XYZ file of N, CA and C in Angstrom:
249
model
N -13.563 -34.208 -32.362
C -12.092 -34.126 -31.900
C -11.140 -33.391 -32.741
N -10.418 -32.605 -32.195
C -9.380 -31.953 -32.982
C -8.441 -32.765 -33.554
N -8.040 -32.494 -34.853
C -7.112 -33.368 -35.427
C -5.597 -32.777 -35.499
N -5.335 -31.725 -35.197
C -4.032 -31.103 -35.306
C -3.698 -30.625 -33.856
N -2.283 -30.627 -33.673
C -1.771 -30.178 -32.334
C -2.140 -28.620 -32.122
N -2.126 -27.851 -33.111
C -2.471 -26.431 -32.982
C -3.896 -26.166 -32.565
N -4.894 -27.144 -32.987
C -6.175 -26.946 -32.637
C -6.341 -27.348 -31.143
N -5.539 -28.318 -30.770
C -5.807 -28.642 -29.380
C -5.324 -27.442 -28.328
N -4.217 -26.868 -28.887
C -3.807 -25.728 -28.135
C -4.719 -24.603 -28.103
N -5.407 -24.374 -29.287
C -6.445 -23.396 -29.429
C -7.566 -23.602 -28.490
N -7.902 -24.840 -28.325
C -9.266 -25.335 -27.499
C -8.681 -24.885 -26.029
N -7.541 -25.168 -25.570
C -7.074 -24.886 -24.368
C -7.000 -23.370 -23.892
N -6.516 -22.621 -25.016
C -6.430 -21.084 -24.712
C -7.874 -20.776 -24.719
N -8.803 -21.081 -25.661
C -10.194 -20.487 -25.612
C -10.628 -20.640 -24.337
N -10.380 -21.857 -23.777
C -11.135 -22.160 -22.444
C -10.587 -21.302 -21.376
N -9.281 -21.096 -21.381
C -8.614 -20.339 -20.322
C -9.062 -18.974 -20.448
N -9.193 -18.310 -21.764
C -9.672 -16.924 -21.937
C -11.102 -16.835 -21.504
N -12.110 -17.727 -21.885
C -13.407 -17.811 -21.499
C -13.588 -17.703 -19.943
N -12.731 -18.536 -19.141
C -12.701 -18.497 -17.723
C -12.397 -17.176 -17.177
N -11.368 -16.551 -17.891
C -10.890 -15.202 -17.385
C -11.882 -14.045 -17.620
N -12.447 -14.265 -18.833
C -13.449 -13.376 -19.150
C -14.688 -13.300 -18.481
N -15.023 -14.459 -17.939
C -16.089 -14.663 -17.060
C -16.074 -14.172 -15.797
N -14.811 -14.334 -15.270
C -14.383 -13.860 -13.977
C -14.562 -12.229 -13.995
N -13.951 -11.530 -14.939
C -13.710 -10.256 -14.811
C -15.201 -9.550 -15.172
N -16.059 -10.254 -16.019
C -17.440 -9.771 -16.153
C -18.265 -9.832 -15.039
N -18.060 -10.949 -14.178
C -18.832 -11.059 -13.015
C -18.284 -10.077 -11.910
N -17.078 -9.921 -11.758
C -16.521 -8.846 -10.818
C -17.124 -7.575 -11.260
N -17.233 -7.201 -12.445
C -17.698 -5.878 -12.797
C -19.025 -5.680 -12.472
N -19.894 -6.838 -12.617
C -21.416 -6.745 -12.176
C -21.483 -6.601 -10.693
N -20.573 -7.267 -9.976
C -20.623 -7.108 -8.442
C -20.243 -5.734 -8.058
N -19.323 -4.990 -8.662
C -18.969 -3.714 -8.292
C -20.013 -2.709 -8.732
N -20.720 -3.071 -9.831
C -21.949 -2.149 -10.268
C -22.932 -2.193 -9.384
N -23.376 -3.551 -8.867
C -24.418 -3.813 -7.817
C -24.095 -2.824 -6.545
N -22.639 -2.999 -6.085
C -22.333 -2.199 -4.951
C -22.530 -0.771 -5.170
N -21.964 -0.338 -6.234
C -22.103 1.414 -6.378
C -23.506 1.900 -6.586
N -24.329 0.806 -7.156
C -25.800 1.270 -7.338
C -26.572 1.266 -5.923
N -26.176 0.388 -5.136
C -26.694 0.281 -3.705
C -26.352 1.489 -2.720
N -25.150 2.092 -3.132
C -24.638 3.181 -2.379
C -25.498 4.288 -2.182
N -25.674 4.769 -1.002
C -26.489 5.742 -0.707
C -25.776 7.045 -0.313
N -24.626 6.942 0.043
C -23.740 8.091 0.462
C -23.218 8.503 -0.817
N -23.359 9.762 -1.078
C -22.872 10.477 -2.427
C -21.179 10.433 -2.317
N -20.724 10.674 -1.295
C -19.238 10.913 -1.183
C -18.532 9.512 -1.563
N -19.251 8.492 -0.858
C -18.633 7.028 -1.145
C -18.802 6.682 -2.600
N -19.941 6.999 -3.155
C -20.225 6.694 -4.634
C -19.275 7.317 -5.557
N -18.976 8.643 -5.219
C -17.999 9.654 -6.031
C -16.567 8.876 -5.935
N -16.283 8.490 -4.740
C -14.817 7.969 -4.720
C -14.712 6.493 -5.340
N -15.817 5.941 -5.435
C -15.946 4.469 -6.124
C -16.018 4.638 -7.620
N -16.577 5.774 -7.951
C -16.920 5.955 -9.489
C -15.688 5.798 -10.420
N -14.545 6.481 -10.189
C -13.372 6.318 -11.058
C -13.067 4.878 -11.229
N -12.949 4.118 -10.135
C -12.508 2.700 -10.129
C -13.406 1.877 -11.165
N -14.824 2.085 -10.898
C -15.811 1.229 -11.796
C -15.642 1.818 -13.203
N -15.329 3.153 -13.470
C -15.383 3.540 -14.866
C -14.036 2.769 -15.517
N -12.938 2.925 -14.724
C -11.770 2.235 -15.298
C -11.941 0.882 -15.680
N -12.521 0.251 -14.735
C -12.967 -1.135 -15.092
C -13.842 -1.404 -16.186
N -14.787 -0.616 -16.333
C -15.714 -0.742 -17.452
C -14.791 -0.452 -18.744
N -14.080 0.638 -18.741
C -13.430 1.037 -20.006
C -12.375 -0.250 -20.435
N -11.730 -0.893 -19.385
C -10.764 -1.977 -19.667
C -11.414 -3.192 -20.319
N -12.652 -3.438 -19.686
C -13.477 -4.488 -20.299
C -13.861 -4.209 -21.750
N -14.193 -3.026 -22.012
C -14.548 -2.668 -23.365
C -13.526 -2.914 -24.328
N -12.395 -2.367 -23.778
C -11.034 -2.303 -24.499
C -10.666 -3.783 -25.166
N -10.895 -4.801 -24.136
C -10.527 -6.116 -24.437
C -11.781 -6.786 -25.179
N -12.869 -6.182 -25.500
C -13.972 -6.680 -25.955
C -14.712 -7.750 -25.139
N -14.725 -7.643 -23.936
C -15.384 -8.506 -23.041
C -16.911 -7.868 -22.818
N -16.964 -6.653 -22.793
C -18.326 -6.021 -23.099
C -18.316 -5.137 -24.246
N -19.567 -4.874 -24.986
C -19.457 -3.915 -26.010
C -19.221 -2.538 -25.591
N -18.539 -1.862 -26.653
C -18.260 -0.425 -26.224
C -19.499 0.432 -26.009
N -20.682 0.228 -26.765
C -21.804 1.071 -26.324
C -22.460 0.590 -25.029
N -22.249 -0.525 -24.691
C -22.680 -0.903 -23.312
C -21.972 -0.353 -22.263
N -20.600 -0.152 -22.378
C -19.777 0.475 -21.620
C -20.187 1.958 -21.370
N -20.440 2.606 -22.577
C -20.910 4.133 -22.487
C -22.287 4.260 -21.947
N -23.063 3.284 -22.024
C -24.489 3.282 -21.424
C -24.220 3.054 -19.892
N -23.407 2.130 -19.410
C -23.363 1.962 -18.108
C -22.646 3.125 -17.359
N -21.669 3.721 -18.040
C -20.917 4.823 -17.299
C -22.068 6.089 -17.198
N -22.864 6.267 -18.439
C -23.769 7.328 -18.238
C -24.786 7.324 -17.217
N -25.452 6.150 -17.154
C -26.450 5.760 -16.188
C -25.836 5.938 -14.733
N -24.637 5.599 -14.610
C -24.051 5.582 -13.347
C -23.710 7.084 -12.761
N -23.224 7.765 -13.802
C -22.992 9.257 -13.408
C -24.309 9.938 -13.170
N -25.330 9.647 -13.979
C -26.652 10.228 -13.645
C -27.125 9.981 -12.248
N -27.014 8.584 -11.799
C -27.555 8.087 -10.639
C -26.678 8.754 -9.383
N -25.325 8.894 -9.622
C -24.591 9.497 -8.589
C -24.908 11.037 -8.536
N -25.161 11.714 -9.579
C -25.525 13.102 -9.564
C -26.926 13.381 -8.793
N -27.667 12.529 -8.937
C -28.933 12.407 -8.401
C -28.931 12.017 -6.772
N -27.987 11.766 -6.257
C -27.869 11.325 -4.942
C -27.888 12.652 -4.012
């Protein structure tokens, strides 16, 4: 158990951040699943900038690693180009 008031506050903040990060990460995974299952090239191309900005935002906030973000964007662009 924490002995200081600041430690108790930190525990609360960490839990709130953990829940927020988990929600954002799960949202990104759902959007990735949606764009990967897309078979219409036009629809995938219109969804692509939204997905890329979401990935970049998560990488900037260290929710996902920067290299993982680059790999995801690269694979998505290849897949959309192949449609």
